[in-house]
Coordinates of C-alpha atoms and ligand atoms in Angstrom, one line a residue:
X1 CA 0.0 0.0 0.0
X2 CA 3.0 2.2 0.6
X3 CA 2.8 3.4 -3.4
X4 CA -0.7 4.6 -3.0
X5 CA -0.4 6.1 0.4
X6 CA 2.2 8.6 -1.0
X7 CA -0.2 9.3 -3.5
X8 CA -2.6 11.0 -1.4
X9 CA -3.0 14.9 -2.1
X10 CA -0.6 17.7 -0.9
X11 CA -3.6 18.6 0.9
X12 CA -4.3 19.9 4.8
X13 CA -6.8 16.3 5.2
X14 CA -4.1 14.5 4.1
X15 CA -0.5 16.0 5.5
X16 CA 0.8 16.8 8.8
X17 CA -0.7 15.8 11.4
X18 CA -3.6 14.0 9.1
X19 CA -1.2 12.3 6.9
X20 CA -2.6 9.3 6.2
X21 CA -1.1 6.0 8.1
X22 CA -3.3 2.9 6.8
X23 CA -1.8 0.4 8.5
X24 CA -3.3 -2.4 11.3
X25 CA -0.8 -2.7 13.9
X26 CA 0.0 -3.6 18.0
X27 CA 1.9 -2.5 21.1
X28 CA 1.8 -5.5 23.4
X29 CA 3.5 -3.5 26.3
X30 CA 4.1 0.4 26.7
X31 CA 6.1 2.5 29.1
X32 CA 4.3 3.9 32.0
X33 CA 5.6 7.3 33.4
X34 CA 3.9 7.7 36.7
X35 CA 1.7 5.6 38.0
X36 CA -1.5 4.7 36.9
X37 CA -4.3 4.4 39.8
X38 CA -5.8 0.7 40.1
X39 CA -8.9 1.9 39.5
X40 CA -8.5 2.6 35.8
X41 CA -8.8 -1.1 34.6
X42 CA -10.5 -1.4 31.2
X43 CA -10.4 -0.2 27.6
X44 CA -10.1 3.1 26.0
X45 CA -11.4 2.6 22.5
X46 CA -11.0 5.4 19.9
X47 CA -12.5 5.9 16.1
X48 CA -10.0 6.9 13.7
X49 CA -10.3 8.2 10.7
X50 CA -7.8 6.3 8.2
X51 CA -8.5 6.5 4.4
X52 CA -6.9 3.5 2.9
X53 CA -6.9 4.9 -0.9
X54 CA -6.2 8.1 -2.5
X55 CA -9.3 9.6 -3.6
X56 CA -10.3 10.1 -7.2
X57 CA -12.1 13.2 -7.2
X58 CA -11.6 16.5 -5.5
X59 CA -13.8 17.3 -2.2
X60 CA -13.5 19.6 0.4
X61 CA -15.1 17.0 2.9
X62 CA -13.2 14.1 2.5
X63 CA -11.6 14.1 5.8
X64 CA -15.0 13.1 6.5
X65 CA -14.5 9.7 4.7
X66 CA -11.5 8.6 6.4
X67 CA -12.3 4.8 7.0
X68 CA -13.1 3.6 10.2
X69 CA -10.6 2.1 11.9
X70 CA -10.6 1.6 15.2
X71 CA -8.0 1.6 18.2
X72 CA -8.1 -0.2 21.9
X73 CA -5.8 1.4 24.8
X74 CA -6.2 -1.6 27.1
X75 CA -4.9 -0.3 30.6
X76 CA -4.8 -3.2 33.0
X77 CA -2.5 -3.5 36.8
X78 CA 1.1 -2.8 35.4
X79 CA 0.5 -3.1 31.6
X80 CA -0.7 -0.6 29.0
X81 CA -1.1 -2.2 25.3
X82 CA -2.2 -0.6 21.9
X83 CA -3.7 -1.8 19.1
X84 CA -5.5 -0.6 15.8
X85 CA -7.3 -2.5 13.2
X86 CA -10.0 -1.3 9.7
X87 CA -13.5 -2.0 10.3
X88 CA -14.1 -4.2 7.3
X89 CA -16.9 -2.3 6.3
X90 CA -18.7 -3.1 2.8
X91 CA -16.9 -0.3 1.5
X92 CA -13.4 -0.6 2.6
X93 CA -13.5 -4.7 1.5
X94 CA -14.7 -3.5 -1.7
X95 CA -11.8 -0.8 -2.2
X96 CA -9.2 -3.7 -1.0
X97 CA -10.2 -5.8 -3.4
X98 CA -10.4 -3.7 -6.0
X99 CA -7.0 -1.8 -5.2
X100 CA -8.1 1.7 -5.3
X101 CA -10.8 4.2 -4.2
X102 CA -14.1 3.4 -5.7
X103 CA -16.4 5.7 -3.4
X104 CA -16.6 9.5 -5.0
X105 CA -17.7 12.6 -2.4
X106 CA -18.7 12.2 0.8
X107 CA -22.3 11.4 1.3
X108 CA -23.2 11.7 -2.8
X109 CA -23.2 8.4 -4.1
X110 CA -23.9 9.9 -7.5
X111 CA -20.1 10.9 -8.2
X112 CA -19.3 7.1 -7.7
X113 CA -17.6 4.6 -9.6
X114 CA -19.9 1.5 -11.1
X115 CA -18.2 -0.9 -8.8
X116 CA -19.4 0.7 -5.8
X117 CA -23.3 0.9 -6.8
X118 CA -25.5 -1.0 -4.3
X119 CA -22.8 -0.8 -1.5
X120 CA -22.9 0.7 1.5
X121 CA -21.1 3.7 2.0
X122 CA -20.4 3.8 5.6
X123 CA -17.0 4.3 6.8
X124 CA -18.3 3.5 10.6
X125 CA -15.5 6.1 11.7
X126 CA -16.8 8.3 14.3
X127 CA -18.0 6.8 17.7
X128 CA -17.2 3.2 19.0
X129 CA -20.4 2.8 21.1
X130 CA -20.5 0.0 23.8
X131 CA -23.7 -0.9 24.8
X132 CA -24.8 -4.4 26.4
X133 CA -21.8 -5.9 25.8
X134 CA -21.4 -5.2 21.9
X135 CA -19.0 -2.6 20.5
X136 CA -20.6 -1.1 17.4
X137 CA -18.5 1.4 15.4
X138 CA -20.8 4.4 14.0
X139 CA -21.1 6.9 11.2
X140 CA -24.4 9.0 11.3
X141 CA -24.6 8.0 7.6
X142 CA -25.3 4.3 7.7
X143 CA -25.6 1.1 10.4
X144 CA -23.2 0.6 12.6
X145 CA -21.1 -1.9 12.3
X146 CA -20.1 -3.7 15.4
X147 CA -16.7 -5.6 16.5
X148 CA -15.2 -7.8 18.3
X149 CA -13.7 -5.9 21.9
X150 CA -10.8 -8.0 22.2
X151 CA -9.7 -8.8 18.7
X152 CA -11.1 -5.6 17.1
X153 CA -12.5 -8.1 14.1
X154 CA -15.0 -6.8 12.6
X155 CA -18.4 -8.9 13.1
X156 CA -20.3 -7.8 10.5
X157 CA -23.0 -4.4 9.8
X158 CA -25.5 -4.2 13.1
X159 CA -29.1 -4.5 12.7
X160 CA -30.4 -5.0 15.8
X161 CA -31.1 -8.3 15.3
X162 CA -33.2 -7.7 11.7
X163 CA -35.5 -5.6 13.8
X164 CA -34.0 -1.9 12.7
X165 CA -35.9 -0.3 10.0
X166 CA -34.0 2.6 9.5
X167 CA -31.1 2.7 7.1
X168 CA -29.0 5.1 9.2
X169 CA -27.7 5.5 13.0
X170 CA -26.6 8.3 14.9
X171 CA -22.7 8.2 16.5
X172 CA -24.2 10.0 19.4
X173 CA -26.1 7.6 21.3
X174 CA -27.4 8.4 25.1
X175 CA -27.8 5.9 27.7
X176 CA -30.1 6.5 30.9
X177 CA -27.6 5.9 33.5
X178 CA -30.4 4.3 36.0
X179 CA -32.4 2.1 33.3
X180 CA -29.4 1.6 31.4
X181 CA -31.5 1.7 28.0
X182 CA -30.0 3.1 25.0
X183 CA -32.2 5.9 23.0
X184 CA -30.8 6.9 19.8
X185 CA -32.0 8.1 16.4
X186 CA -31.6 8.1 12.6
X187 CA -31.6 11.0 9.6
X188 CA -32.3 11.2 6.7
X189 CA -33.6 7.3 7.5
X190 CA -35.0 6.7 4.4
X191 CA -32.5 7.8 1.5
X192 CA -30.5 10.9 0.6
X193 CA -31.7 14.6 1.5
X194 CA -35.1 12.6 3.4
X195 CA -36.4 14.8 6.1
X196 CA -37.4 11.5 7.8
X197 CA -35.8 11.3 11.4
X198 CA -36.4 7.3 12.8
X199 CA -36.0 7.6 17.2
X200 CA -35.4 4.3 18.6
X201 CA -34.6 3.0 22.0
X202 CA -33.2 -0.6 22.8
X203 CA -33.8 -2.2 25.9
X204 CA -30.6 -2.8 28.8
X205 CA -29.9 -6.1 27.3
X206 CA -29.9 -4.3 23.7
X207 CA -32.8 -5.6 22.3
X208 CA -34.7 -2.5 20.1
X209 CA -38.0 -2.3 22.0
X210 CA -39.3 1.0 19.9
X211 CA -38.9 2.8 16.6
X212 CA -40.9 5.7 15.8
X213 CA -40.4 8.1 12.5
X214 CA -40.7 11.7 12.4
X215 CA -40.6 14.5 10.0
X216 CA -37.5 17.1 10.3
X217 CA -38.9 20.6 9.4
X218 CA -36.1 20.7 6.6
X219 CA -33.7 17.7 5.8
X220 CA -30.7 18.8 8.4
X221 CA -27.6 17.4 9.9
X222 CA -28.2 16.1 12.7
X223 CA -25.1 14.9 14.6
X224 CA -26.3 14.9 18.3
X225 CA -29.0 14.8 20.3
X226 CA -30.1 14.1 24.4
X227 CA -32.2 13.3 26.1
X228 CA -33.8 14.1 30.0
X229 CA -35.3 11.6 32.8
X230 CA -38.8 12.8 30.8
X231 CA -38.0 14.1 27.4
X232 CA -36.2 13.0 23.8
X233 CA -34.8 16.6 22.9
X234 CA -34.1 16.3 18.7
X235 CA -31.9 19.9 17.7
X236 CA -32.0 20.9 14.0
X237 CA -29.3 23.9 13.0
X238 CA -29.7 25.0 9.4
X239 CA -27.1 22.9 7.6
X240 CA -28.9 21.7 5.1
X241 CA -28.6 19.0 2.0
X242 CA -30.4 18.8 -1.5
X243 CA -30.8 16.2 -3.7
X244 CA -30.6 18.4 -6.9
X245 CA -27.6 19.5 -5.3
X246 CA -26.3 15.9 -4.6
X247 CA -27.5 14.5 -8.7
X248 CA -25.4 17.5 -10.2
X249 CA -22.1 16.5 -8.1
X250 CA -22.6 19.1 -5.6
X251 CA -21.4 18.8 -1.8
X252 CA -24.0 17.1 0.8
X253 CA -23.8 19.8 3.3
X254 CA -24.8 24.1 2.2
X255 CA -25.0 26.4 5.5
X256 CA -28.2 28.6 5.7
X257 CA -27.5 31.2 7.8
X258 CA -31.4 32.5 7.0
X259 CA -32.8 29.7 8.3
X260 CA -34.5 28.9 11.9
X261 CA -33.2 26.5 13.8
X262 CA -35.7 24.0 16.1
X263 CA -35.8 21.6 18.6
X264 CA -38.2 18.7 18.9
X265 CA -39.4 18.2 22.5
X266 CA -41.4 14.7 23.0
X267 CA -41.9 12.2 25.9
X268 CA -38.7 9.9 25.5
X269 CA -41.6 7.2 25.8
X270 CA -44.0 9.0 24.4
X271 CA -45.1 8.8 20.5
X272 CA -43.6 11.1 17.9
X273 CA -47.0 12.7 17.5
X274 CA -46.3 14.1 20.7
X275 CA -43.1 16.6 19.6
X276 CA -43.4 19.8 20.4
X277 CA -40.8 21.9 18.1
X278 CA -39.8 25.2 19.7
X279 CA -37.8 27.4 17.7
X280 CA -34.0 28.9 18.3
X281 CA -32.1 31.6 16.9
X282 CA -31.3 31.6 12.7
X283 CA -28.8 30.7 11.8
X284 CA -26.9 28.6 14.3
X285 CA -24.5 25.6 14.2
X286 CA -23.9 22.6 17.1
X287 CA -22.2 19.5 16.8
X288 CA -22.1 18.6 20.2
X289 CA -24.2 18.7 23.1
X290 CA -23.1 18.8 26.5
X291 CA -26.1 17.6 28.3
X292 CA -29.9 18.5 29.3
X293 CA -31.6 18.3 32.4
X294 CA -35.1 19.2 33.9
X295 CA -35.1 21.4 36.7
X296 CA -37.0 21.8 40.0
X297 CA -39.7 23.4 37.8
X298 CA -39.8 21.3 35.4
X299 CA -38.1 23.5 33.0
X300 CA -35.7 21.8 30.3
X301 CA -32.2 22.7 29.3
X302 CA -29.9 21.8 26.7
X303 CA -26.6 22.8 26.9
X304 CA -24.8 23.0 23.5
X305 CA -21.3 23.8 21.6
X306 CA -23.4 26.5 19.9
X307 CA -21.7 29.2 17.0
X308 CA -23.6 31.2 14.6
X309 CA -22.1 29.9 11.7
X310 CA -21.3 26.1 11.0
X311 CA -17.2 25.8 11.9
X312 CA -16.1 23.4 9.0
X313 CA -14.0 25.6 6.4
X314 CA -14.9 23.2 3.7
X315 CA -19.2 23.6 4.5
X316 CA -18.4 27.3 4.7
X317 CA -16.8 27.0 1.5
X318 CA -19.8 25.0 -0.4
X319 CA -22.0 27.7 1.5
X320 CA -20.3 30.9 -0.2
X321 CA -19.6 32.0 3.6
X322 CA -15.9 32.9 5.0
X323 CA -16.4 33.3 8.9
X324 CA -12.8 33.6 10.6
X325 CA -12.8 30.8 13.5
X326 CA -12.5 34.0 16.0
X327 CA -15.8 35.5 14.7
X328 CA -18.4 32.3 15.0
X329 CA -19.4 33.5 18.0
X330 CA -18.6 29.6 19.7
X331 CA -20.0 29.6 23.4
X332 CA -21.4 26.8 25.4
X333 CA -25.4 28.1 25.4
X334 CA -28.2 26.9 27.5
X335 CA -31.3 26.7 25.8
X336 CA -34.4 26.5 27.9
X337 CA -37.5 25.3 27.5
X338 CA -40.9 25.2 29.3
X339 CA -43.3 23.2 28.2
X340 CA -45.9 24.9 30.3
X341 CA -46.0 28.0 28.5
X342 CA -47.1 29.1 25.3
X343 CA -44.1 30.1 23.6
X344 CA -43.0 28.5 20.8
X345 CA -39.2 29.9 21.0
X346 CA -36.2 29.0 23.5
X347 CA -34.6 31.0 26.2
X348 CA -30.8 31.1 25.6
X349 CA -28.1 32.1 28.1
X350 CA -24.4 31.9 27.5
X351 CA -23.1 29.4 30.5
X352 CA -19.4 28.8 29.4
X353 CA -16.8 29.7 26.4
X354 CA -16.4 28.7 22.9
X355 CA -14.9 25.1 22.8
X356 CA -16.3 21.9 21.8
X357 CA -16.0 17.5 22.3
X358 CA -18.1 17.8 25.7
X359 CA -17.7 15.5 28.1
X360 CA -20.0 14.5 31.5
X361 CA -19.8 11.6 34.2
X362 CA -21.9 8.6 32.1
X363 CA -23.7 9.2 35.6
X364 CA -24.8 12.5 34.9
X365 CA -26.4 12.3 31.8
X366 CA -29.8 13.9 31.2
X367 CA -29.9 15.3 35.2
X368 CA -29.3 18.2 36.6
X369 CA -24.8 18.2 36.7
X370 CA -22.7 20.4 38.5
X371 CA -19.7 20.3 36.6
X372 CA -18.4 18.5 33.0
X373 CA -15.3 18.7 30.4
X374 CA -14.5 20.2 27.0
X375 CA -11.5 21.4 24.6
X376 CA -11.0 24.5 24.2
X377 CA -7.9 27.2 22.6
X378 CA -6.1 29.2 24.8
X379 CA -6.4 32.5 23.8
X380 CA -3.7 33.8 25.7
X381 CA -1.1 31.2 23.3
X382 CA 0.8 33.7 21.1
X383 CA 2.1 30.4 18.6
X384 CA -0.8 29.0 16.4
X385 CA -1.9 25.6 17.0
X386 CA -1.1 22.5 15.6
X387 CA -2.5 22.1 12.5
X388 CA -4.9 18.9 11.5
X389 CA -8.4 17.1 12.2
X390 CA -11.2 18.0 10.3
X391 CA -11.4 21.7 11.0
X392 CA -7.8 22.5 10.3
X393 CA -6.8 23.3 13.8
X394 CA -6.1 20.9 17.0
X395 CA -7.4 22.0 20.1
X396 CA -4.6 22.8 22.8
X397 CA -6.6 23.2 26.3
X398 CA -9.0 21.3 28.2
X399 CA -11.3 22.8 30.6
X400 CA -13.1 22.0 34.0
X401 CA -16.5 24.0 33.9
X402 CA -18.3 24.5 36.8
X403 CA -22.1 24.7 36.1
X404 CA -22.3 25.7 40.6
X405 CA -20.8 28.9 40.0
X406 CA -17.5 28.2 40.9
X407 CA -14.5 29.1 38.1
X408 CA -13.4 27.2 35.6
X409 CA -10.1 24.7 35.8
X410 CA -7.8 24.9 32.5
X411 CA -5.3 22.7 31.4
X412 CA -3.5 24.5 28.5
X413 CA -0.7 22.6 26.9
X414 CA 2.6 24.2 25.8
X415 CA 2.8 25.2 21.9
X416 CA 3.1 22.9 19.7
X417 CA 0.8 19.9 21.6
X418 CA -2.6 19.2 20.9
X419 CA -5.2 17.1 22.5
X420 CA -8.3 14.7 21.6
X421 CA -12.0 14.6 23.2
X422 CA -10.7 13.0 26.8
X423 CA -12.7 9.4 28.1
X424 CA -13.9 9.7 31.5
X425 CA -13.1 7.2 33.8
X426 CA -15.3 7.4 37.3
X427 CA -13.8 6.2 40.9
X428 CA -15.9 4.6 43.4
X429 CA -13.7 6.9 45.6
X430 CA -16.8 9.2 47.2
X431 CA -16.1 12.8 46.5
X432 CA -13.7 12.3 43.8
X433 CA -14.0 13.3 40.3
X434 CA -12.3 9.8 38.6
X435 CA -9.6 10.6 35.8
X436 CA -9.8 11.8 32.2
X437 CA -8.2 10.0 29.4
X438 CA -6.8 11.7 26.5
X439 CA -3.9 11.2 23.8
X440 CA -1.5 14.4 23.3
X441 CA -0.2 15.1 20.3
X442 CA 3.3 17.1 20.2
X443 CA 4.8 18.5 17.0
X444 CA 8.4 17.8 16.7
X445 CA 9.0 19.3 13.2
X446 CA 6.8 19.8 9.7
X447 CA 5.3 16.1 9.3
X448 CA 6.9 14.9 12.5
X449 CA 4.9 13.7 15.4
X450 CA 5.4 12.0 19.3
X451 CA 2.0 10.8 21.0
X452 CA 1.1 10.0 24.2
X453 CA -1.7 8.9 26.8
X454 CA -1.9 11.8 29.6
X455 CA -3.8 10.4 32.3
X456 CA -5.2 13.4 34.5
X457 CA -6.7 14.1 37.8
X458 CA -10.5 15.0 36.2
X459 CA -11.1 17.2 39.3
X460 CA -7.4 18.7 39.7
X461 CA -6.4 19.3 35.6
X462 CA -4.0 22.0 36.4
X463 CA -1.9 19.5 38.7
X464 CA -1.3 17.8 35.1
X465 CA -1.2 14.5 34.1
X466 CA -0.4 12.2 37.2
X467 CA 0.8 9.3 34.3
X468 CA 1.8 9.4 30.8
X469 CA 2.2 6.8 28.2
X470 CA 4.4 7.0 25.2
X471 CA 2.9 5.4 22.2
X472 CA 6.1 4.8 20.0
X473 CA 4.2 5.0 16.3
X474 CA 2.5 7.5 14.2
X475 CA -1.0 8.5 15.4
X476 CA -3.4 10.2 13.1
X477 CA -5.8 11.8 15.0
X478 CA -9.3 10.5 17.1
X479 CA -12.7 11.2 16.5
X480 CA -14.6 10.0 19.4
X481 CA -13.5 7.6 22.4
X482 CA -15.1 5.2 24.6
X483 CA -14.4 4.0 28.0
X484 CA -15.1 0.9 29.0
X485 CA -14.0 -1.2 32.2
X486 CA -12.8 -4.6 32.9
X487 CA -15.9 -5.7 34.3
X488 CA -18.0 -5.0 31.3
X489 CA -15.3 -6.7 29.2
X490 CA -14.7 -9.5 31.1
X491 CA -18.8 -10.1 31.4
X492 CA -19.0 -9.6 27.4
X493 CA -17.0 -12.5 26.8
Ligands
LIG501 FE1 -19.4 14.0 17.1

């Protein structure tokens, strides 16, 4: 493969820090600096982004397309192993075989090539999801597909046993932390540019127990969602697809910064005739949400990575719009909701600063939380930061926000590191925070590169990282992470 790797474009997606690596490989045993508390037992499983072949036609959202691959940090009493293996999805078996990219733009299966009609196009390279004991690797454009957690084989594309109808799955899942029932949902369910949204919720023991389908008021992406003890909350920010768009060779994604933005409010057990959509501000653009809650009152809030103007150069680009990364406007916004009254528009109030990849206690999620996690930059760094992911720029400092009132904690790396979204590892220790996971990225010189695992105190981040973890080989940067412990594992198999 070494031929075609060097191949790839001279491109940001493809050099630096994003330089493609395409290859399977394992650490049996890495060096521990520090020392790593006995209560982090368990895997740290990361989606990586990895295109295998070149690609054949020009698009500004092929870092996007990256196939899946997926990675397992196992950290168990006095050793720390690596590995990384392809999800064999349909698509990347098809391009082995045939030696070369066959799958055109991302998400427009009408700039493909013959070979690749009728096959899925899922890269399954965003979010390794483990839920009742099956790791499933997601991409909000097709099934997952799931794997094995010890060997990282591939199993084969996830279906919920033949019972999912819809052709697509969210990589932001949410699981009740007391019921221990997974709710997720599907867009653009039924095909290309379909404003149909399926909602579907599977059981503790992973059995899908309900799908509903809804109508989006305009065919959106949709890349998170949440949900409350009560309430399924379903966003929808203005970046928008078209299927003329899509037959003429066009880019999936346009930003309309005209357009409303909504959220659908139902009863997470309650039937989609139910939502309720309340309207936000025009304009606006989230990928992640932190959390929502219901309050005393019975208010709901949803706390979101909110900017006024979607922050990927390349959608930007297919939009006609040129919005400098310091103008978006980025904050961490509460929207609020009451159901009681008669308006039909949310409250919003700026509860933190622009940053995004939020993270909670798994314990936390949809109930009032006092404090979570996110990446920020620091704006006080004079250098700029290291270049690479999908929006061109690594984030360099993590953040403790308090949601009590109490200040924020940073953790700002010196120039030239980076970080990824951090896994959250909780401690049965009462009154402490548990740890955060993260790799750091460290730029040595124009395509050169150290990595490492920074284990932190989640509750003390300036202290620094109390271990760290050389990984002696290329990295190319994570999407999402997942924690999961020994127990789980061990009961999985
Ligand atoms: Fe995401």
């Amino acid at each position: 493969m070494g031929d075609a790797v060097r191949r790839f474009p001279n491109t940001p997606e493809f050099t630096g820090l994003n330089t493609p690596i395409s290859e399977e490989y394992e650490l049996p045993a890495l060096p521990v600096e520090g020392r790593i508390p006995s209560e982090i037992a368990g895997t740290f499983f990361r989606a990586i982004p990895d295109p295998a072949f070149p690609p054949y036609i020009e698009d500004g959202a092929a870092v996007l397309s990256g196939d899946g691959m997926v990675s397992a940090l196992r950290i168990a009493p006095g050793k720390v192993s690596f590995a990384v293996r392809y999800v064999e999805t349909e698509r990347h078996r098809a391009e082995v075989r045939a030696g070369r990219a066959l799958f055109g733009k991302y998400r427009n299966p009408f700039t493909d090539r013959p070979e690749a009609a009728g096959l899925d196009r899922t890269v399954a390279n965003t979010t390794p999801v483990w839920h009742a004991g099956r790791l499933l690797m997601t991409k909000e454009d097709g099934r997952p597909y799931r794997m094995d957690p010890h060997t990282l084989a591939t199993i084969g594309r996830y279906d919920f046993g033949g019972r999912l109808e819809s052709a697509t799955v969210t990589a932001h899942v949410r699981i009740d932390p007391q019921t221990r029932e997974l709710f997720f949902f599907g867009y653009e369910s039924d095909g290309l540019a379909s404003t149909k949204v399926s909602y579907c919720i599977a059981d503790a023991r992973g059995n899908l127990t309900r799908e509903q389908c809804f109508d989006a008021p305009y065919c959106a992406m949709m890349h998170d969602f949440t949900i409350t003890e009560h309430y399924a909350l379903f966003p929808i920010y203005p970046t928008t697809c078209d299927l003329e768009r899509l037959r003429a060779g066009g880019d999936h994604w346009v930003h309309e910064l005209q357009r409303d933005s909504w959220v659908g409010v139902m009863p997470r057990y309650g039937s989609v005739a139910e939502l309720r959509w309340f309207r936000g501000p025009k304009g606006v653009s989230c990928y992640h949400m932190m959390n929502a809650f219901e309050d005393a009152d019975g208010r709901i809030h949803l706390d979101q990575c909110l900017s006024n103007v979607n922050a990927f150069p390349f959608i930007q680009r297919a939009s006609g719009l040129n919005v400098a990364p310091g103008d978006t406007g980025a904050r961490l916004a509460r929207w609020s909701i009451d159901l009681r009254d008669d308006s039909e528009c949310v409250h919003e109030t700026t509860i933190g600063p622009p940053g995004d990849l939020p993270v909670i206690p798994a314990a936390s999620c949809g109930r009032p939380y006092g404090h979570g996690w996110m990446l920020t930059m620091n704006p006080e760094m004079q250098e700029p930061p290291v270049a690479g992911g999908p929006v061109g720029a690594m984030f360099n400092t993590l953040l403790r926000l308090d949601l009590t009132g109490r200040p924020p904690q940073a953790l700002a790396l010196p120039p030239g590191h980076c970080l990824s979204e951090p896994a959250h590892v909780p401690s049965s220790q009462s009154g402490h925070e548990g740890w955060l996971l993260t790799i750091v990225d460290r730029q040595t010189g124009e395509s050169d590169f150290t990595h490492a695992l920074w284990i932190l105190d989640a509750g003390d981040l300036a202290a620094g990282p109390i271990a760290r973890v050389p990984i002696a080989h290329r990295l190319r940067p994570q999407v999402h992470g997942w924690w999961v412990s020994a127990a789980e594992l061990a009961a999985a198999s």
